Coordinates of C-alpha atoms in Angstrom, one line a residue:
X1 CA 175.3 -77.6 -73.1
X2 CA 176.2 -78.2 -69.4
X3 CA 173.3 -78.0 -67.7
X4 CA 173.5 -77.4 -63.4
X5 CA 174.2 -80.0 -61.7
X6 CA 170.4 -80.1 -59.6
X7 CA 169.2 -80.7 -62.7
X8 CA 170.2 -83.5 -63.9
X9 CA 168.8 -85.0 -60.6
X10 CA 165.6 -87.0 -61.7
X11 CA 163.7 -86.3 -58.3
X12 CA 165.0 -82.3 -58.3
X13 CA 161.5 -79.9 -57.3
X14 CA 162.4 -77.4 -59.3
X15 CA 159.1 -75.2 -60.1
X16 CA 161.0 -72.4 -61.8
X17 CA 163.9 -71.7 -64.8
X18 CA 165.6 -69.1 -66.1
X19 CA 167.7 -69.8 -69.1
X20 CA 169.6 -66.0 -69.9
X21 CA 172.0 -65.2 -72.9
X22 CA 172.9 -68.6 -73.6
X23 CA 174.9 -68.5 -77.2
X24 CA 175.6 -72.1 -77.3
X25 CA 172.8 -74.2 -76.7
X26 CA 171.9 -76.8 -79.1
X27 CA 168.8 -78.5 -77.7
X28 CA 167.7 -80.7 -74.3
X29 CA 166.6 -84.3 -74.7
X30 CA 163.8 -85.4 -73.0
X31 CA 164.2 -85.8 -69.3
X32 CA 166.7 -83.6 -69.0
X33 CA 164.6 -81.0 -67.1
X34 CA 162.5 -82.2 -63.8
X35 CA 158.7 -83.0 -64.2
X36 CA 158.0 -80.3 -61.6
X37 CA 159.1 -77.3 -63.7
X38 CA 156.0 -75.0 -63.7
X39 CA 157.6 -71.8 -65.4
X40 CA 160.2 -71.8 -67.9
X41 CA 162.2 -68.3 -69.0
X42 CA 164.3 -68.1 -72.3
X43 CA 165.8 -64.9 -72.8
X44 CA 168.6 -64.0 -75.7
X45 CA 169.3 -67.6 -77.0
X46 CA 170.0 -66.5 -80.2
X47 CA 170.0 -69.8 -81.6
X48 CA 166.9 -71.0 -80.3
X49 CA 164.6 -72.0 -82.8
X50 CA 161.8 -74.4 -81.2
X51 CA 161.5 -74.5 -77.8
X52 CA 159.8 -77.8 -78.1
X53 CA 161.2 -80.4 -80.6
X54 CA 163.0 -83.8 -80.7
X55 CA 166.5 -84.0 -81.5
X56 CA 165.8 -86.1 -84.1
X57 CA 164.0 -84.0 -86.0
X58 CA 165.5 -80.7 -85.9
X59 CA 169.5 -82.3 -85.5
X60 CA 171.9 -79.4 -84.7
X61 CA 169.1 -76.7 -84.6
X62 CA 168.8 -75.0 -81.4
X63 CA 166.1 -76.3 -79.5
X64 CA 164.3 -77.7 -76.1
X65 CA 162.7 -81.4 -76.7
X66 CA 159.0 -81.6 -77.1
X67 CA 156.7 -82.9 -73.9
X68 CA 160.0 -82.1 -71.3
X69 CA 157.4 -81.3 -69.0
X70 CA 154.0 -82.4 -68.4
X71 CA 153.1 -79.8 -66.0
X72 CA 154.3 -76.4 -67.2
X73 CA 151.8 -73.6 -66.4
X74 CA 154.0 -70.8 -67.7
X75 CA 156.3 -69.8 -70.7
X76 CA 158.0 -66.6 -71.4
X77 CA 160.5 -66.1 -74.6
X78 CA 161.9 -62.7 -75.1
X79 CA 165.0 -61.6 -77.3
X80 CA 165.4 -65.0 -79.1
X81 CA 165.9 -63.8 -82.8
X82 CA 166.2 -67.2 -84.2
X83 CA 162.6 -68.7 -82.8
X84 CA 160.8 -69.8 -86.0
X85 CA 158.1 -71.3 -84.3
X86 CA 157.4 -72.8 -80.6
X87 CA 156.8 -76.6 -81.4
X88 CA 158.2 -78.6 -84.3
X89 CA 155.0 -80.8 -83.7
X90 CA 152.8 -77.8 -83.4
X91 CA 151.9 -79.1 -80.0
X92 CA 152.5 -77.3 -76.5
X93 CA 151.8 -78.3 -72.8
X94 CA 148.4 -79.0 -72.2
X95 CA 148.7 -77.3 -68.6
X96 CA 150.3 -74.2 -70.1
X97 CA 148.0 -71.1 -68.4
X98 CA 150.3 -68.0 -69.2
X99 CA 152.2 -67.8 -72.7
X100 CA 153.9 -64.2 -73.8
X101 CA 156.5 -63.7 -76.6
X102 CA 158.3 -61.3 -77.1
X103 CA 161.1 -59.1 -79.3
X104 CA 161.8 -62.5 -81.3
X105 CA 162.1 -61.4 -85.0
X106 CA 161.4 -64.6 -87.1
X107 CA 158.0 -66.3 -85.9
X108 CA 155.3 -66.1 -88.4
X109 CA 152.7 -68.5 -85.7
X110 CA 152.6 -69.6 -82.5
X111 CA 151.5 -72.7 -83.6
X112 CA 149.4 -74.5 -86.6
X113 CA 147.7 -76.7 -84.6
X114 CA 145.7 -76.0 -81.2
X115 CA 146.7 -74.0 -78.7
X116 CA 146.3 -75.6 -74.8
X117 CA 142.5 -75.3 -74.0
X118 CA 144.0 -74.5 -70.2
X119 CA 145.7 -70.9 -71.8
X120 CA 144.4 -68.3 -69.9
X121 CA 146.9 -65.4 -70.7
X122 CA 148.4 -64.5 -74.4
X123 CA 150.7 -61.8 -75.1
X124 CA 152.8 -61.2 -78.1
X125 CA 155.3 -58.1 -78.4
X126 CA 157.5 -56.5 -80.9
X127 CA 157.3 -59.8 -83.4
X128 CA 157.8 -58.2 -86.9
X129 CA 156.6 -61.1 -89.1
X130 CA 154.0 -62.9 -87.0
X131 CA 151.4 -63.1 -89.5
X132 CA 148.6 -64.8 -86.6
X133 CA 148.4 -66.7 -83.4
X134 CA 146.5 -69.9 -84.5
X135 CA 144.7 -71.2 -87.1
X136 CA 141.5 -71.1 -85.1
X137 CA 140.0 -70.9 -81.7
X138 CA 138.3 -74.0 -80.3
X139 CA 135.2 -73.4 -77.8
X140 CA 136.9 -74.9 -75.1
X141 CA 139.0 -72.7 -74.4
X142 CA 139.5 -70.7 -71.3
X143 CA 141.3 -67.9 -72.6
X144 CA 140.8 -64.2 -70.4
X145 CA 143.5 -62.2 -72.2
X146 CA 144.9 -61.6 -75.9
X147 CA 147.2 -58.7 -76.0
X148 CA 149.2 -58.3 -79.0
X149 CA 151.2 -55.3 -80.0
X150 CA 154.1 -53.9 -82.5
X151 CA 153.3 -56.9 -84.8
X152 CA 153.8 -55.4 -88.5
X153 CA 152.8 -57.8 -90.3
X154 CA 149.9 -59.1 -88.2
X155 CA 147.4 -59.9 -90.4
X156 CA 144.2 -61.5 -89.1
X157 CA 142.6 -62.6 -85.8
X158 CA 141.8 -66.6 -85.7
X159 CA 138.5 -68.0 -86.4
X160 CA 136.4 -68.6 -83.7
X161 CA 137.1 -66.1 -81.3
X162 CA 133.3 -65.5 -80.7
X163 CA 133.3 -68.9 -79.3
X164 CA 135.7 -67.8 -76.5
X165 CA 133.0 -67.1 -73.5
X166 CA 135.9 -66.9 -70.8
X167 CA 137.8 -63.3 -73.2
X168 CA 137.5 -60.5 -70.9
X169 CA 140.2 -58.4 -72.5
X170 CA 141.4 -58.0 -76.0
X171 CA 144.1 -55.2 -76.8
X172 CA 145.4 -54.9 -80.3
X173 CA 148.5 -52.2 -80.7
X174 CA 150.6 -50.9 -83.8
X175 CA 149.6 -53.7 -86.0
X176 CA 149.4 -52.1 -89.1
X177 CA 148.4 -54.7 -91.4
X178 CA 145.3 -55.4 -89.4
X179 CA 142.8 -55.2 -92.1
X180 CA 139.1 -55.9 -90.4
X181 CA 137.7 -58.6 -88.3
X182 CA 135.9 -61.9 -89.5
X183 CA 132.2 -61.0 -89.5
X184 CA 131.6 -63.5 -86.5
X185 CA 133.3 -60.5 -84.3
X186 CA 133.8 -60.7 -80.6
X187 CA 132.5 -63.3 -77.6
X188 CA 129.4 -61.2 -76.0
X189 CA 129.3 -62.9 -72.9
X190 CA 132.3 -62.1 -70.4
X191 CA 133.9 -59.3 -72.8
X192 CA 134.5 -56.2 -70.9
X193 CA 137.7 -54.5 -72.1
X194 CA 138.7 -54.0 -75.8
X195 CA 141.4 -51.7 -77.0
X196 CA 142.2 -51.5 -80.6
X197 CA 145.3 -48.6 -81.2
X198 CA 147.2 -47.3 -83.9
X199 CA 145.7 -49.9 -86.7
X200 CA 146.0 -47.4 -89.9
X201 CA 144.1 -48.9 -92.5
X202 CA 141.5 -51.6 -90.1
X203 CA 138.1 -50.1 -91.7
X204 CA 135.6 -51.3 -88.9
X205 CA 135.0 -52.6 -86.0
X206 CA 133.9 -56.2 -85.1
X207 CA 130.7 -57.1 -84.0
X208 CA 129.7 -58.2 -80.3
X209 CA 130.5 -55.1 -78.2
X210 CA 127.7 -55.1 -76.4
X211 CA 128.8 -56.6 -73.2
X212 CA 132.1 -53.8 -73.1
X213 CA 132.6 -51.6 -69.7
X214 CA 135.9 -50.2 -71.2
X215 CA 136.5 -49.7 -75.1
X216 CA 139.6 -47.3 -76.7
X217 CA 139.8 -46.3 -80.3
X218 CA 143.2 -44.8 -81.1
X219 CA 144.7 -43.4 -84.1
X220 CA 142.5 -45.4 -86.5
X221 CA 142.0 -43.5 -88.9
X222 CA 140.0 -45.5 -91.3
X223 CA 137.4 -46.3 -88.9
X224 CA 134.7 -44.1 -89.5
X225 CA 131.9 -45.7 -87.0
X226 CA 130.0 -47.5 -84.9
X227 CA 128.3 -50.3 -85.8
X228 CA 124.8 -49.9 -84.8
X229 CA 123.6 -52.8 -83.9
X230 CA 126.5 -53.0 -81.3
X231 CA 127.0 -50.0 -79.7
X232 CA 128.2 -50.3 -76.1
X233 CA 125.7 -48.4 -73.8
X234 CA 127.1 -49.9 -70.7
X235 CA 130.3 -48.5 -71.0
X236 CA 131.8 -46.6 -68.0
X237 CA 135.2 -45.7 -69.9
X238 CA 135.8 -44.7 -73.4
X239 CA 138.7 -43.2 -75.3
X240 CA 138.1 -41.8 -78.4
X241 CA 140.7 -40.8 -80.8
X242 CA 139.2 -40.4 -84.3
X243 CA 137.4 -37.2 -85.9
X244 CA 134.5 -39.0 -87.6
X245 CA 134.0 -41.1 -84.6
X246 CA 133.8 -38.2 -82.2
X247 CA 131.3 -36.5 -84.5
X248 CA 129.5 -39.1 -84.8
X249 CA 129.1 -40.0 -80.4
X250 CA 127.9 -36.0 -80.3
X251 CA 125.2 -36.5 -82.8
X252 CA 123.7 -39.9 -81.4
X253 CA 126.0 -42.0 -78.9
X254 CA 126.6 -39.9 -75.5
X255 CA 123.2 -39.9 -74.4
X256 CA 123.3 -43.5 -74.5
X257 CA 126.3 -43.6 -72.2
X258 CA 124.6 -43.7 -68.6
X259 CA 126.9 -45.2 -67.0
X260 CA 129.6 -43.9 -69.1
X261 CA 132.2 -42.1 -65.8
X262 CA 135.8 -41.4 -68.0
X263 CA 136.0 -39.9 -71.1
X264 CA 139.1 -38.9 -72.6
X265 CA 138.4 -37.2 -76.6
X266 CA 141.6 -36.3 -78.6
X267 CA 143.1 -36.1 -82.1
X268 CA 140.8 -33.6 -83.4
X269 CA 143.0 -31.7 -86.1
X270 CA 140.5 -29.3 -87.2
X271 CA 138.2 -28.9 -84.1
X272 CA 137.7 -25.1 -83.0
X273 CA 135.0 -25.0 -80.6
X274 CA 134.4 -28.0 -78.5
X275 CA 130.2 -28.2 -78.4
X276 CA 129.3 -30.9 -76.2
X277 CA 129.5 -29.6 -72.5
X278 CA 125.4 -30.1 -71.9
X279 CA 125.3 -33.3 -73.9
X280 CA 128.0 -35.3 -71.7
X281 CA 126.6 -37.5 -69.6
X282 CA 126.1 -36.5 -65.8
X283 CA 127.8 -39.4 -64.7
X284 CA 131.5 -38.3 -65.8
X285 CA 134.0 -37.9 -63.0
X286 CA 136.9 -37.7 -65.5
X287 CA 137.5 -36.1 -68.9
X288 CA 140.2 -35.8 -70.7
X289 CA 140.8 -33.4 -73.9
X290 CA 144.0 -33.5 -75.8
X291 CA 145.7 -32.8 -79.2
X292 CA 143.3 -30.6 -80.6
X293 CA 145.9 -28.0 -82.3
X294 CA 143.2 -25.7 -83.5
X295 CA 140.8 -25.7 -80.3
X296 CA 140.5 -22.1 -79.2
X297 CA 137.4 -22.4 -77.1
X298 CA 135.3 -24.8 -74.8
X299 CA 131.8 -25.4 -74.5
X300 CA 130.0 -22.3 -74.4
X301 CA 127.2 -23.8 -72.0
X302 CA 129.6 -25.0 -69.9
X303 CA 130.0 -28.1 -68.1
X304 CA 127.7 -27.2 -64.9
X305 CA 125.4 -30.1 -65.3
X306 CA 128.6 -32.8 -65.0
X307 CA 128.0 -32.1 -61.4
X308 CA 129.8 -35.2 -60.3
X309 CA 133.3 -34.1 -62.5
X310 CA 135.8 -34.2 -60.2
X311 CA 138.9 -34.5 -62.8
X312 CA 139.4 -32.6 -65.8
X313 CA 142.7 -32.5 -67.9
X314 CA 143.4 -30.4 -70.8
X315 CA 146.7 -31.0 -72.9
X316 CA 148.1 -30.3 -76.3
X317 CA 146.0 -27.5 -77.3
X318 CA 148.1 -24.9 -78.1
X319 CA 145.2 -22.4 -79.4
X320 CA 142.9 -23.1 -76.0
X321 CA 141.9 -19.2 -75.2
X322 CA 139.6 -19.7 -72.5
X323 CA 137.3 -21.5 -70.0
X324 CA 133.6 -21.5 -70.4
X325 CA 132.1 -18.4 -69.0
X326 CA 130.2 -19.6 -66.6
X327 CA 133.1 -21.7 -65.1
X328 CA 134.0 -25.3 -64.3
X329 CA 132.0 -27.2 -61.9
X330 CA 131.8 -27.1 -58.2
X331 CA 132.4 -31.0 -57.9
X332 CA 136.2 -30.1 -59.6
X333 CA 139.0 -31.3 -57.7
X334 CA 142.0 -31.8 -60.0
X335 CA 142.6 -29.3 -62.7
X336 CA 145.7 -30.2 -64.6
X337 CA 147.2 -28.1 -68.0
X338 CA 149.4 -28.9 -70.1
X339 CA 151.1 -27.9 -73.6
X340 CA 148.6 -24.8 -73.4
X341 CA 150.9 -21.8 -73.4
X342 CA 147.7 -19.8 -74.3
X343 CA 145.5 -21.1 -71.3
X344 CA 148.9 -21.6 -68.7
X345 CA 149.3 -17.7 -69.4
X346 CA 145.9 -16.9 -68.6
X347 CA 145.8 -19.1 -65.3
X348 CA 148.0 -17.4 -63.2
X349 CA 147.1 -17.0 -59.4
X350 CA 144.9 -13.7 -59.1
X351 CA 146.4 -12.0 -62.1
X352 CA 145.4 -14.2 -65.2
X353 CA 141.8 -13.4 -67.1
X354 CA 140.9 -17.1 -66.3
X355 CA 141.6 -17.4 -62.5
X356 CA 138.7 -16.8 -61.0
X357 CA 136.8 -19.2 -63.2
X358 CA 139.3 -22.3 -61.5
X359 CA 139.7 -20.1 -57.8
X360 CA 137.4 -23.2 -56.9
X361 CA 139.6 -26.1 -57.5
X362 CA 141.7 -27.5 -54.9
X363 CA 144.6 -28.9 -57.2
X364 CA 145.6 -26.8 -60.0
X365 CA 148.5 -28.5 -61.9
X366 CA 150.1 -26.8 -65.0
X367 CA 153.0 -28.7 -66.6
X368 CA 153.0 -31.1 -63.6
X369 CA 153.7 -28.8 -61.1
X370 CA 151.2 -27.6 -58.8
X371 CA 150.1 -23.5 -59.4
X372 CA 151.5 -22.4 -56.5
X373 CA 155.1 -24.1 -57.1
X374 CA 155.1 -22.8 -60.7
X375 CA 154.4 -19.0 -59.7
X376 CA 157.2 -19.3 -57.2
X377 CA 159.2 -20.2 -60.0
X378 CA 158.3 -17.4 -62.3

């Protein structure tokens, strides 16, 4: 490989590198890229797989050498279909903050060992047979953010992750061979954020949710709960996509929520009659109800007492008649319809049955186009 010709300068202050659909590169030995580097880029090497290992060890395998740079903070590999694994030694930088993989087909770990106590950032994307990150978590660790997402075969979340006091954010998406969490759960100390989406057969949540300002449940189906003992009153946003779930927050979790200000409810295949107006909490200024297929009607009692509601958004409910009789709330502001071919039909300006009940709102959008635009257009 030829590399450019600043580079092979010993003194160069190069922070940042972008290596970009390079078909022919074998490896770097050490010293061949400047201690300075901070950020290093790999995108569609195809025959990349280590991006730190000695020549010696992995001969005319593509790879970068191991310990190049003593002072890299961040890492990106995307589109490398060959990467097997990021360190032949199972070591990385020890200043590496900000690490995200992604669209490499092969890796089954990130690495045996231990990852860089200094990480602060993990994301991993669209890595078919990466089985788990780590083998554990150590305590030291100063790790904010795990995101990982379109990982099939995705198996297990490390031990020790309840050790992590720094986590603030932990987003699991389309890994469909999540099974459950280790019984330790979650950190409950700096935890505010926890998404877990599209998970098909994960049976429970984890433990330690206490702490949680933000938590969404998507197309889970097997999760049919809330564990008790950690059921996050403080929340102020919650998305809810699961029947059993929903059933159970109207029969014992929304009261708790009093500081609970966006709700969005959805997936509810068999749902009619949406019963919970009076038992939302008064604190909501945004609710969101979508893909109920069979919904015909909203609360009957209304949604007078969410008297701080100032967005409401209704889509994918085909059936949806009607508007509680005694109207929307004063507070509304944004209004928006969609996929309601019923409801849409029954909104129109001064000639629909269910006009006068949103007369009030300043912004009435239907399919994305404000009311007045779509009746000019009709």
């Amino acid at each position: 490989m030829s590399l450019p010709e600043g580079m092979k300068q010993k003194n160069v202050h190069l922070e940042s590198l972008y290596i970009d659909g390079n078909r022919s590169l074998s490896f770097l030995t050490r010293g061949q890229l400047p201690s300075s580097l901070k950020q290093l880029l790999l995108k569609k090497c195809e025959k990349l797989q280590y991006v730190f290992a000695d020549a010696d060890e992995t001969h005319t395998s593509s790879s970068y050498s191991e310990n190049i740079n003593t002072f890299l903070e961040r890492l990106d590999v995307l589109f490398c279909p060959s990467l097997m694994c990021l360190s032949t030694r199972d070591q990385l930088p020890a200043t590496l903050r900000y690490l995200f993989i992604q669209h490499c087909s092969k890796i089954t770990t990130l690495s045996r060992g231990q990852l860089p106590d200094s990480l602060q950032d993990l994301g991993i994307h669209c890595c078919p047979k990466l089985e788990t990150i780590t083998e554990r978590f150590h305590n030291s660790m100063l790790l904010e953010t795990i995101i990982i997402s379109n990982c099939a075969n995705f198996e297990s979340i490390p031990e020790g992750i309840h050790k992590l006091s720094c986590l603030r954010r932990i987003s699991i998406i389309t890994c469909p061979s999540l099974v459950c969490f280790l019984e330790e759960g979650l950190p409950n100390t700096n935890l505010s954020e926890f998404t877990i989406s599209n998970c098909k057969i994960l049976k429970a949540l984890p433990r330690g949710m206490q702490t949680l300002n933000s938590l969404r449940i998507r197309s889970c189906p097997s999760i049919k709960s809330f564990p008790e003992e950690c059921f996050p009153t403080k929340l102020t946003t919650l998305e809810i996509g699961n029947l059993d779930m929903y059933e159970q927050l109207i029969q014992c979790g929304l009261p708790k929520l009093t500081s609970l200000t966006s709700l969005q409810i959805f997936e509810g295949p068999d749902v009619e009659s949406f019963e919970i107006g009076m038992m939302l909490p008064t604190t909501l200024t945004r609710l969101i109800i979508s893909q109920f297929p069979k919904l015909k009607y909203l609360s009957s009692d209304g949604f007078q007492n969410l008297t701080s509601l100032v967005d409401l958004s209704i889509a994918y409910c085909p059936n949806l008649i009607s508007f509680p009789k005694i109207g929307l709330p004063s507070s509304l502001m944004e209004l928006r319809i969609d996929v309601c071919p019923i409801l849409r039909k029954r909104c129109r300006r001064d000639k629909g049955q269910e006009w006068s009940k949103i007369a009030h709102v300043p912004c009435v959008m239907i399919e994305g186009k404000l009311i007045d635009d779509l009746e000019e257009e009709e």
